Coordinates of C-alpha atoms in Angstrom, one line a residue:
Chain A
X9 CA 9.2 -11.7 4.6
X10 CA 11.5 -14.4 3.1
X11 CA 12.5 -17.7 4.9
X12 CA 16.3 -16.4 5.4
X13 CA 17.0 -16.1 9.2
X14 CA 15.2 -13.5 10.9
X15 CA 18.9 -13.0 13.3
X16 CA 19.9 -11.4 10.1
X17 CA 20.1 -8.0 8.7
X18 CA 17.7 -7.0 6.7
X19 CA 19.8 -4.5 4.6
X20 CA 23.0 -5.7 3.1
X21 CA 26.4 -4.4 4.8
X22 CA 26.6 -2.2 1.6
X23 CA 23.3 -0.3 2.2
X24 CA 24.5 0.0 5.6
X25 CA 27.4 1.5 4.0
X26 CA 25.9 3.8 2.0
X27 CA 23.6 4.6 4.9
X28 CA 26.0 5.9 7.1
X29 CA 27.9 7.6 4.1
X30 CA 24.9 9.3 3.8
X31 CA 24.2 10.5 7.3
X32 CA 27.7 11.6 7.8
X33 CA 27.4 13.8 4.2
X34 CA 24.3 15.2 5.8
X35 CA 25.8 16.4 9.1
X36 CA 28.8 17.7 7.4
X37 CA 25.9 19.6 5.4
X38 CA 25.0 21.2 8.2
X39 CA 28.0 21.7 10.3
X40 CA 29.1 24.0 7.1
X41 CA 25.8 25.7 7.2
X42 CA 26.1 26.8 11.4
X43 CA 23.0 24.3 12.2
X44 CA 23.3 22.7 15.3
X45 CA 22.9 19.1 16.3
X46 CA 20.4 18.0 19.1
X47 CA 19.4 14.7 20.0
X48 CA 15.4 14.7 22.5
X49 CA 14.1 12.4 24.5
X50 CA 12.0 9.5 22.6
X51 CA 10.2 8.8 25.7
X52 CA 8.1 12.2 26.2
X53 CA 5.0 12.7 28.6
X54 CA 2.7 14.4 25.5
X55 CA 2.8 13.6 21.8
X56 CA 1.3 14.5 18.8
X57 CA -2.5 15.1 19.0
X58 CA -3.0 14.7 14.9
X59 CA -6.2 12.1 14.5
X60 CA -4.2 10.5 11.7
X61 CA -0.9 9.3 13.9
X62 CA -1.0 6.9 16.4
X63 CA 1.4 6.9 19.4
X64 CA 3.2 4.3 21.0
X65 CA 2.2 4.4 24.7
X66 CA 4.7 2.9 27.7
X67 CA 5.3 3.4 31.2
X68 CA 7.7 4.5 33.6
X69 CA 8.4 4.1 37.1
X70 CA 9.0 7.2 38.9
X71 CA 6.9 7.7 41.9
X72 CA 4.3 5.2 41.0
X73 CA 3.8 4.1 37.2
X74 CA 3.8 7.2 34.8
X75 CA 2.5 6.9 31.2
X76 CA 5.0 8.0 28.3
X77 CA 4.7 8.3 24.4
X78 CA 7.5 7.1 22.2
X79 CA 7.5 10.7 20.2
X80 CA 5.9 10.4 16.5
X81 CA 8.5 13.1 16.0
X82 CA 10.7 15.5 17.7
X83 CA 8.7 18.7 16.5
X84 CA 7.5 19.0 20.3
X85 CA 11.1 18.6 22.1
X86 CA 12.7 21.2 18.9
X87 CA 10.3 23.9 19.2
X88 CA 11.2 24.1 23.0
X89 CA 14.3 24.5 22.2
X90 CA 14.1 27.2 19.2
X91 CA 11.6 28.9 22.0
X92 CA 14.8 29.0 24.4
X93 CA 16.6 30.5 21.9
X94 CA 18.6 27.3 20.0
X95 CA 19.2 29.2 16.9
X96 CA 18.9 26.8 13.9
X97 CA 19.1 23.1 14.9
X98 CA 18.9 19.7 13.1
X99 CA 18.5 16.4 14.8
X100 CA 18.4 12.7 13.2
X101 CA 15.5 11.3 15.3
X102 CA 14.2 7.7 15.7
X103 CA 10.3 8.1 15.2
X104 CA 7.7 5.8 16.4
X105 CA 4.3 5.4 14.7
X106 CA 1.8 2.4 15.5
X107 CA 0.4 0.5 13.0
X108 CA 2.1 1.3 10.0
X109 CA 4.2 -1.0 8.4
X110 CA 4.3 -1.5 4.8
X111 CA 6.9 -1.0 1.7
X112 CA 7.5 2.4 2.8
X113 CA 6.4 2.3 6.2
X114 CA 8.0 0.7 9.6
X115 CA 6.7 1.5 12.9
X116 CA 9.8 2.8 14.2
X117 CA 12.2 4.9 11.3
X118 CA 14.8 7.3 11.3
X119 CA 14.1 11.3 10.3
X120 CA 15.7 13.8 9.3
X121 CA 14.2 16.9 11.0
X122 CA 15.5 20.8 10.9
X123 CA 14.5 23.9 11.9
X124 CA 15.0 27.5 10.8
X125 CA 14.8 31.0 12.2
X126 CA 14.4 33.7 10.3
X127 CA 13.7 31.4 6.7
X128 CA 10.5 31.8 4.7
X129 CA 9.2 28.9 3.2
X130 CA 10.9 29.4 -0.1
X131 CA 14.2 29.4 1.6
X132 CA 13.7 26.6 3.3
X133 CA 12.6 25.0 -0.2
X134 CA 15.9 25.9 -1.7
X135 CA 17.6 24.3 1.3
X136 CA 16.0 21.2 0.9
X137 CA 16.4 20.8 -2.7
X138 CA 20.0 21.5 -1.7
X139 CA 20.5 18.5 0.6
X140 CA 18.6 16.4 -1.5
X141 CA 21.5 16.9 -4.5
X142 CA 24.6 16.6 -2.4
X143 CA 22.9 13.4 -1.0
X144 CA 21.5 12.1 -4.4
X145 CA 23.1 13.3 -7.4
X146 CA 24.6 17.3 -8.1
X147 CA 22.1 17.8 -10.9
X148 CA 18.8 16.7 -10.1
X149 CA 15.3 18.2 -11.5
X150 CA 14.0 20.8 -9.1
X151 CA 10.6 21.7 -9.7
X152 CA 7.7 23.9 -7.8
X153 CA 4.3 23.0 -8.1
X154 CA 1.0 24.4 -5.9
X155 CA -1.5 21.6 -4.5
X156 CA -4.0 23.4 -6.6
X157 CA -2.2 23.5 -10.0
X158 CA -1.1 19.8 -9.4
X159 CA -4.8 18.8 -9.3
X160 CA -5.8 20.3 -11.9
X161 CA -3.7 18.7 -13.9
X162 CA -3.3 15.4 -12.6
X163 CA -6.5 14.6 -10.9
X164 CA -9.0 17.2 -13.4
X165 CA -10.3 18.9 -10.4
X166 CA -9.9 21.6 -8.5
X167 CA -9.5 20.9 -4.9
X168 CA -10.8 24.4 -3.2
X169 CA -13.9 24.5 -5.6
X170 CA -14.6 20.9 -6.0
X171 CA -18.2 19.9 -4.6
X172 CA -17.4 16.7 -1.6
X173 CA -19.8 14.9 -3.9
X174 CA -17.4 15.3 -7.1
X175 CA -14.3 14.4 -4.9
X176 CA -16.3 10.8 -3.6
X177 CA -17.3 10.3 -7.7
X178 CA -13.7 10.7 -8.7
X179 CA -12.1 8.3 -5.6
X180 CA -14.8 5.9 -6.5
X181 CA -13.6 5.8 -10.1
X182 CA -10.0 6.0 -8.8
X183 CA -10.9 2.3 -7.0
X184 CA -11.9 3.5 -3.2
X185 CA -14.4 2.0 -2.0
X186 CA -15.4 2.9 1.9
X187 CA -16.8 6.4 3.6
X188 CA -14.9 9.8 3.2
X189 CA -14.5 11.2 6.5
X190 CA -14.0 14.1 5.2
X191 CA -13.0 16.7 2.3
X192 CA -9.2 16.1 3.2
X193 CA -9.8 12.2 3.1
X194 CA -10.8 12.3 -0.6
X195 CA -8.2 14.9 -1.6
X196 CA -5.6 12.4 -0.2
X197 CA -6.9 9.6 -1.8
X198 CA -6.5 11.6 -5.0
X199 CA -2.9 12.3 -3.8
X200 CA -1.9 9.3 -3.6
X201 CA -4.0 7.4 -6.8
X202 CA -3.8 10.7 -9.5
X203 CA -1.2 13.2 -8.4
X204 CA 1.9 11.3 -6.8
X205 CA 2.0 8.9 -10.0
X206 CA 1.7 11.5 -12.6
X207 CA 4.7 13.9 -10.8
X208 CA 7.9 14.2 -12.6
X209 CA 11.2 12.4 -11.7
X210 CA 13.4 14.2 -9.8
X211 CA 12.0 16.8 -6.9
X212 CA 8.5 17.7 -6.9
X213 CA 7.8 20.6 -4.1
X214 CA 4.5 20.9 -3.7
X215 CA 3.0 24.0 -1.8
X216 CA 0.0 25.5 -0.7
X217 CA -2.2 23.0 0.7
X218 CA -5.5 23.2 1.9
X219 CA -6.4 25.2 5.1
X220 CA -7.5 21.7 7.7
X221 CA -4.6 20.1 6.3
X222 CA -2.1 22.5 7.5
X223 CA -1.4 20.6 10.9
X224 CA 1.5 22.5 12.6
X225 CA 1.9 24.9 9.7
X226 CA 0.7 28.3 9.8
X227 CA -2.3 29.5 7.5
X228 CA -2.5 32.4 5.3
X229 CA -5.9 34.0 5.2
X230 CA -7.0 34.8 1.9
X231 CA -9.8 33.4 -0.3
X232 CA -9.4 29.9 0.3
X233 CA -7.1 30.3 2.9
X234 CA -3.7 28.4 2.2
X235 CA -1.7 26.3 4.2
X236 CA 2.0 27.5 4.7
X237 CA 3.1 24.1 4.1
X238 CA 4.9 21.7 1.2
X239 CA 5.7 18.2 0.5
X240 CA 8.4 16.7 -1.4
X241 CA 8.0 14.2 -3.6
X242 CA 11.2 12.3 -5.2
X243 CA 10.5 10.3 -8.5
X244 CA 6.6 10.3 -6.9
X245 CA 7.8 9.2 -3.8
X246 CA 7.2 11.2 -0.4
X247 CA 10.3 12.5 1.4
X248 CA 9.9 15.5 3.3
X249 CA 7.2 17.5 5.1
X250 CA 7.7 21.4 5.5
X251 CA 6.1 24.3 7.6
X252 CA 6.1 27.7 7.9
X253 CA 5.0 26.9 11.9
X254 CA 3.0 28.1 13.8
X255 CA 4.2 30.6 16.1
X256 CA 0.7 31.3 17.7
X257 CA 0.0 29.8 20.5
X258 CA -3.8 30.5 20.9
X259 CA -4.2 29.3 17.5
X260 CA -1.4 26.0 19.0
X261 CA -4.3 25.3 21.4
X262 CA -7.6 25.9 19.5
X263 CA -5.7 23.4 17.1
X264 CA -5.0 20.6 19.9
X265 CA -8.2 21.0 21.0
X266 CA -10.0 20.2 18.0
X267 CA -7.2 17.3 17.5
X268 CA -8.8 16.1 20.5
X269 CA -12.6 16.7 20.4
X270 CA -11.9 14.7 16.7
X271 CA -9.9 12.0 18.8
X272 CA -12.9 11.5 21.1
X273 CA -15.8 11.5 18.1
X274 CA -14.1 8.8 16.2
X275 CA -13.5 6.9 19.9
X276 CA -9.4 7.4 18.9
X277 CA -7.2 7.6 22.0
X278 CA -7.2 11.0 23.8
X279 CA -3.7 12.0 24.4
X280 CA -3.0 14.4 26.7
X281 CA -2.6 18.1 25.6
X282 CA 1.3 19.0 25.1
X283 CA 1.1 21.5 27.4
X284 CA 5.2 22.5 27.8
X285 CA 5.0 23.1 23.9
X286 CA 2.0 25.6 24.4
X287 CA 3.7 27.0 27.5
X288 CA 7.2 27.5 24.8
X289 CA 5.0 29.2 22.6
X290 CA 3.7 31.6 24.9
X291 CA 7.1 32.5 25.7
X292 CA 8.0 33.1 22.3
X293 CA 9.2 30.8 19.2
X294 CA 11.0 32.6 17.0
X295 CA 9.5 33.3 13.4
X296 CA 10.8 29.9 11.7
X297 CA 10.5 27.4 9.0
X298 CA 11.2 23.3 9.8
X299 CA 11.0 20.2 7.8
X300 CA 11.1 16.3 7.7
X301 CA 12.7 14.4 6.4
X302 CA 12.5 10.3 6.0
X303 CA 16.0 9.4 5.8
X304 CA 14.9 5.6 5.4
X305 CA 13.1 6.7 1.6
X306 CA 16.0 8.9 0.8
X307 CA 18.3 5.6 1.3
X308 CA 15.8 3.3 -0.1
X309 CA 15.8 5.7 -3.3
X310 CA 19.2 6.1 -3.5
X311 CA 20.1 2.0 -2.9
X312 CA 17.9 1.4 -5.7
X313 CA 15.6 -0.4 -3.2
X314 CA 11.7 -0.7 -3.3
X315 CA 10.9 -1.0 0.2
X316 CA 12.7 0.9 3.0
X317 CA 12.9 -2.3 5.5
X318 CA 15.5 -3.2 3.0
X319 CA 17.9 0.0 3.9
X320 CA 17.1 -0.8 7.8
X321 CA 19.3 -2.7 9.7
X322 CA 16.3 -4.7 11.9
X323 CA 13.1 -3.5 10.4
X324 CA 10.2 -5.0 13.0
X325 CA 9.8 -8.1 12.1
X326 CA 13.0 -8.7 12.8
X327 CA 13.6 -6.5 15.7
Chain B
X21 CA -21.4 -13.1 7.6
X22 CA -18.1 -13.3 9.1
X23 CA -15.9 -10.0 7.8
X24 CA -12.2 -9.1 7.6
X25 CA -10.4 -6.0 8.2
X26 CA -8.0 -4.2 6.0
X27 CA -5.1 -5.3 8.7
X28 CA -6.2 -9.0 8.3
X29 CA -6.4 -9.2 4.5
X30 CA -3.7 -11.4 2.9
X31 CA -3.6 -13.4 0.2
X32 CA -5.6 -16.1 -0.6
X33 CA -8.8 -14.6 1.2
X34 CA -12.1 -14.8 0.0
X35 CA -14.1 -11.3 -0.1
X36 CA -16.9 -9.6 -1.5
X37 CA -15.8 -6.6 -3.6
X38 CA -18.5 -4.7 -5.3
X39 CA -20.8 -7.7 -5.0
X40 CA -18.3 -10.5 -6.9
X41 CA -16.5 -12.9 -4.7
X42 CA -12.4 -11.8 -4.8
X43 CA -9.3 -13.7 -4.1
X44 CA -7.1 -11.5 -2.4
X45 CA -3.5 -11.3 -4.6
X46 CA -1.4 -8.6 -2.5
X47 CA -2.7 -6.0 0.8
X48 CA -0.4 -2.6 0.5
X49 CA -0.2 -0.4 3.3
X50 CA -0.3 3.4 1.8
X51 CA -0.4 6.8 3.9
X52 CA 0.4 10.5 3.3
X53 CA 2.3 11.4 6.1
X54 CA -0.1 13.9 7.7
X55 CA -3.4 12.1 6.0
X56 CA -5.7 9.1 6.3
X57 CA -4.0 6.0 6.4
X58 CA -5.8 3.2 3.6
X59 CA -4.8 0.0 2.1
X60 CA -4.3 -0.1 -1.4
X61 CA -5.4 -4.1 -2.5
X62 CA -5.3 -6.1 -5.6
X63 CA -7.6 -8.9 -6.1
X64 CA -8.9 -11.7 -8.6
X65 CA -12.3 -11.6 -9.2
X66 CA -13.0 -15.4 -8.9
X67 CA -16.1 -14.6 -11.5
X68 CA -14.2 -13.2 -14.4
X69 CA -10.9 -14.0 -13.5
X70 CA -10.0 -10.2 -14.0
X71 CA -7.1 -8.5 -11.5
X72 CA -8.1 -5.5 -10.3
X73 CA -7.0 -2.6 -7.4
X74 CA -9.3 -1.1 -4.9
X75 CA -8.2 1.4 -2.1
X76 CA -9.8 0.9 1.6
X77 CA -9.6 3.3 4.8
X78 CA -7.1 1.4 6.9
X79 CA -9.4 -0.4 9.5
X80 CA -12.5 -0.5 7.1
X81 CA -13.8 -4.4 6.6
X82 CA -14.8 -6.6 3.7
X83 CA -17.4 -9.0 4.2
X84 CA -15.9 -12.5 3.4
X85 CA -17.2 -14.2 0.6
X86 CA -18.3 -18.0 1.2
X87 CA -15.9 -19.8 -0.9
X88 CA -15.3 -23.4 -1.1
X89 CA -13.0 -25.8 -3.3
X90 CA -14.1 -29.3 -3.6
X91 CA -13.5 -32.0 -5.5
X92 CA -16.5 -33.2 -7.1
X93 CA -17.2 -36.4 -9.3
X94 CA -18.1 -35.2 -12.8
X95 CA -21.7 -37.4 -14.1
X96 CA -22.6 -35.6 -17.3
X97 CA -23.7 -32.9 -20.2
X98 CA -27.1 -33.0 -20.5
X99 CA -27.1 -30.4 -23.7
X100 CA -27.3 -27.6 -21.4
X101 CA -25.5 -27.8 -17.6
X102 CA -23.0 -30.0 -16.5
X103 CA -23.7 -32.1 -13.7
X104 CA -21.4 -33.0 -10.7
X105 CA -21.1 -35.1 -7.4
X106 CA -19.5 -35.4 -4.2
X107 CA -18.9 -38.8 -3.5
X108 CA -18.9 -38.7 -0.1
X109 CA -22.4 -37.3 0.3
X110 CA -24.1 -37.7 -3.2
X111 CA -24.8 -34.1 -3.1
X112 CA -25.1 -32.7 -7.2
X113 CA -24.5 -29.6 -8.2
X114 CA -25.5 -28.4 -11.3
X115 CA -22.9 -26.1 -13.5
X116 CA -23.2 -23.9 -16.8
X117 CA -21.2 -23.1 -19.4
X118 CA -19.8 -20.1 -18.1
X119 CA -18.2 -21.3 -14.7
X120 CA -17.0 -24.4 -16.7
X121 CA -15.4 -22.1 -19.1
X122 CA -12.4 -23.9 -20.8
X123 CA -12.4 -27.0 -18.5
X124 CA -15.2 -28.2 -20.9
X125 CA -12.4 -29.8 -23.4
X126 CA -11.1 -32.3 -20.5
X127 CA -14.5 -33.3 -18.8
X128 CA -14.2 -36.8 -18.9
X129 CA -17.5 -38.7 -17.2
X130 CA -16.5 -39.9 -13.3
X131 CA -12.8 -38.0 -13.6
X132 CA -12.9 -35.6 -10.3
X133 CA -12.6 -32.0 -10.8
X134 CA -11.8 -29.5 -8.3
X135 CA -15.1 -27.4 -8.2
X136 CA -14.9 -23.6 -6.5
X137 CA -18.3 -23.0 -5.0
X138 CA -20.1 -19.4 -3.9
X139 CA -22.6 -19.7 -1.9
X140 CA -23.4 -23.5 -2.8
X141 CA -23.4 -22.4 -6.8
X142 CA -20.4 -23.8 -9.0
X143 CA -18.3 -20.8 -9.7
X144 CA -15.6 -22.3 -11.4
X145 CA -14.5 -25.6 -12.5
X146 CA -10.6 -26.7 -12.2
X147 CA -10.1 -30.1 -14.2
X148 CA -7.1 -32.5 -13.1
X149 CA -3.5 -31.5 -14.2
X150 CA -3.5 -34.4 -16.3
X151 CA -6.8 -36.6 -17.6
X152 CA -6.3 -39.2 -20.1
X153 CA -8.5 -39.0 -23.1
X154 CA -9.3 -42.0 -26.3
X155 CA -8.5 -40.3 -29.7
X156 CA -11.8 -40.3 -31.6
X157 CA -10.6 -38.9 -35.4
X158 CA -6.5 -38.5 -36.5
X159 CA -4.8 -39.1 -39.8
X160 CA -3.7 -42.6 -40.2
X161 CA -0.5 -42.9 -38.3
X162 CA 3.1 -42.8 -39.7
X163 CA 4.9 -45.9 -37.9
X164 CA 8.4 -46.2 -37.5
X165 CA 8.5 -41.8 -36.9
X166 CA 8.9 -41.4 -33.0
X167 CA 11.3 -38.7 -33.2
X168 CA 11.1 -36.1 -35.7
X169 CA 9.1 -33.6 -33.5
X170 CA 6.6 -33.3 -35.7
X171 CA 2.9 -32.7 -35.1
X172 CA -0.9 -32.9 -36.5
X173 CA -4.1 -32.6 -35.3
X174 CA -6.1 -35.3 -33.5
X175 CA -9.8 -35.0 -31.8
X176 CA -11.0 -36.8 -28.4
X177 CA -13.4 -37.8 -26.9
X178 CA -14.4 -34.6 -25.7
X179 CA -14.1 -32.9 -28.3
X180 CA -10.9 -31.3 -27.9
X181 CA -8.7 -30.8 -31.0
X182 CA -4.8 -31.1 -29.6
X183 CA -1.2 -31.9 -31.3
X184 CA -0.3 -35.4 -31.3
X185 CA 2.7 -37.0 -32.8
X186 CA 2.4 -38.1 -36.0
X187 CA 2.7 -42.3 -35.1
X188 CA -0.9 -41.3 -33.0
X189 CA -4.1 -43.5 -34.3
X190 CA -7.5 -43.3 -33.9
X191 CA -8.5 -45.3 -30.5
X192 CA -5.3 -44.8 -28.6
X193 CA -5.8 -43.2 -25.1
X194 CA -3.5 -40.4 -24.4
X195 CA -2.2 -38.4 -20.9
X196 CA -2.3 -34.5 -21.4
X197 CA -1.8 -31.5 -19.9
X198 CA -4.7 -29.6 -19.0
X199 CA -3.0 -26.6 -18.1
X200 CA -1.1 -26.4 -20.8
X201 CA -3.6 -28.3 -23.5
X202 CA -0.5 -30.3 -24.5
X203 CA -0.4 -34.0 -25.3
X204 CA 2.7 -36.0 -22.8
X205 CA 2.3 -39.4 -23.7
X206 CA 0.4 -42.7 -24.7
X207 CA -1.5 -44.7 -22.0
X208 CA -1.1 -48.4 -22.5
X209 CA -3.6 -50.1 -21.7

């Protein structure tokens, strides 16, 4: 970063502004709507088991050292409550991810994260895109797009009938260079070199994704089985993550559990199993559909500023 | 070979990308939020002097490509390859045309040159900022006309053709610019 003084912010006091202009707009959204607030614990005794996020690890003192996760997100600590009968909540959640740190990436970052009962996916899509235009602007491009039709025409290929070998060929042109783990890896390379440039300004939805990338969203059988799950992209930019979840909690476990088995191949850190979200499931969690969001982006995007340590009051290397 | 990973590129490093040694320019970290993290890098292949963008898996490594700058005393042309030594150890290294490239215009015999090596073998060849070179053919000067601005052609010793003021001759020694292939002044002698 610059040579300025690192005691400094590293957003100006009017991004800070419009920062907090923004997160009061989006709990009056909600407050109007009959969602309710909810703040979890950051420090958490499971966390996400997802190969591809990497917890923070601490511990705490009670009876002897006991090790915590700083929570990835609050998806764990929300569904417990939804199970115990919340109705629809919302919660702006600091989220802690190791080792990412980049233009649009600091290790710790502020989302946006709701839940629904009762909403199908589509809803939950409209709602969204509804947020998104009293926070942006009132008219802003909405469009729906399925993770198939977007790679067809973007990346030429189609991702459910594509041999592995034509997905490496087209990366390798694309500029990767390196192993594919696995299908997913290559389709996300071509995500992020083909797709997210060529997508229209404005919101982008896109739906349907493949079957092992569905983490916590559930999966409709069918032939290829589909992903109940979107992404929204603003002016090619990632924002928001979206399930239809899981309510299942057999398929919850079968789910860690490979999570884990993958963690231990690949010599990643085995966290434990989150056993109180399984145990919420079992009890019941109420048909729903949940999003989030990364508030940092939507400011960054809406300040007019390329990289979101610049909407962040201390971003790590400052912290 | 020593290797880097993708969290300890930054600019400046020397790697091997698809065989060619690489400068790297700028190391961007880039991941879906439920995907495979990678780095997304630009870098200037030191052989072609072409910028290009390659995408890594976050934690994958690039073998580092042995790259050296040193100055180096420059002897001669001998029709073919240029010929170079390092005056400390008398070591000479033999370039060719293509990793002299440009610099060929301001090789002046004994001037030192910066020299980027690749395993040993002159990669490319950096000439000083500024040599000064004797005017070998010019029109007869124009005395008395220091200020109009204007310009002609004059050939040194090297066979560079630059823009000279017009009160120039034939024999004078001038200072120029390599970087910029501009004459800056007379040298008195």
């Amino acid at each position: 970063m610059s040579s300025e003084a690192s005691w400094r912010p590293a957003a100006t006091c009017e991004v800070l502004r419009l920062r907090a202009a923004m997160l009061a707009a989006a709990r009056r959204f909600f407050l109007k709507r009959g969602v309710m607030e909810v703040d979890t614990p950051v420090l958490s005794a499971a966390t996400a088991s997802d190969v591809h996020i990497a917890s923070l690890q601490t511990n705490i003192s009670l009876d002897g050292p006991k090790p915590v996760y700083l929570q990835p997100s609050p998806e764990s600590a929300m569904k417990r409550l939804l199970a115990a009968g919340s109705g629809p909540i919302f919660q702006f959640a600091r989220a802690f991810r190791d080792a990412e740190a980049g233009p649009m990436h600091n290790p710790e970052f502020l989302l946006l994260e709701w839940y629904r009962p009762g909403f199908d996916l589509g809803a939950l899509i409209n709602e969204v895109a509804a947020l998104v235009a009293v926070l942006m602007k009132p008219k802003i491009p909405v469009e729906q797009l399925s993770y198939r039709e977007a790679f067809i025409s973007y990346a030429g290929i189609d991702p459910y009938t594509a041999s592995i070998e034509a997905i490496a060929e087209l990366c390798r042109r694309s500029g990767f260079r390196g192993a594919l783990d696995d299908r997913s890896a290559g389709l996300d390379i071509l995500l992020t070199r083909l797709v997210q440039p060529a997508l229209s300004p404005g919101c982008v939805f896109l739906y349907h994704f493949p079957a092992d990338q569905a983490a916590l969203a559930k999966v409709r059988p069918g032939n290829p089985p589909l992903a109940e799950r979107f992404e929204l992209f603003l002016d090619g930019i990632e924002i928001a993550n979206g399930y239809q979840e899981l309510i299942d909690a057999r398929e919850q476990r079968i789910r860690i559990e490979a999570d884990l088995a993958r963690r231990r191949e690949r010599g990643l850190p085995v966290v434990p199993a989150d056993i109180r979200l399984l145990q919420a499931l079992e009890h019941g969690l109420p048909e729903c559909a949940g999003v989030a969001l990364g508030f940092d982006r939507l400011v960054g995007l809406k300040a007019g500023v390329e990289d979101i340590r610049r909407v962040m009051a201390f971003p790590v290397d400052r912290a | 070979m020593a290797s880097f990973s993708t969290s300890e590129f930054k600019s400046g490093l020397k790697v091997l990308v698809d065989h060619d040694p690489c400068s790297i320019i700028e190391n961007e970290f880039v991941k879906p939020g439920k995907g495979q993290a990678f780095n997304r890098v630009k870098f200037r292949n030191l052989k072609t002097g072409r910028v290009m963008e390659r995408t890594f898996k976050s934690g994958d490594s690039l073998e580092a490509a042995d790259v050296l700058e040193v100055p180096l005393q420059y002897l001669y042309h001998d029709g073919e390859h240029y010929h170079f030594m390092n005056e400390q150890t008398f070591e000479q290294y033999v370039a060719d045309d293509k990793s002299v490239g440009d610099a060929r215009n301001w090789l002046k015999e004994q001037d030192v040159c910066t020299i980027t090596l690749w395993n040993g073998q002159p990669l490319m060849v950096t000439p000083p900022n500024f040599v000064n070179l004797t005017v070998t053919q010019t029109d007869p000067g124009v005395r008395g006309d220091t200020a109009s601005g204007a310009s002609k052609p004059a050939t040194m010793e090297t066979g560079a053709v630059i823009k000279v003021p017009l009160f120039i001759d034939e024999g004078e020694v001038l200072k120029i610019d390599t970087r910029t292939g501009e004459y800056v002044s007379r040298v008195k002698e």
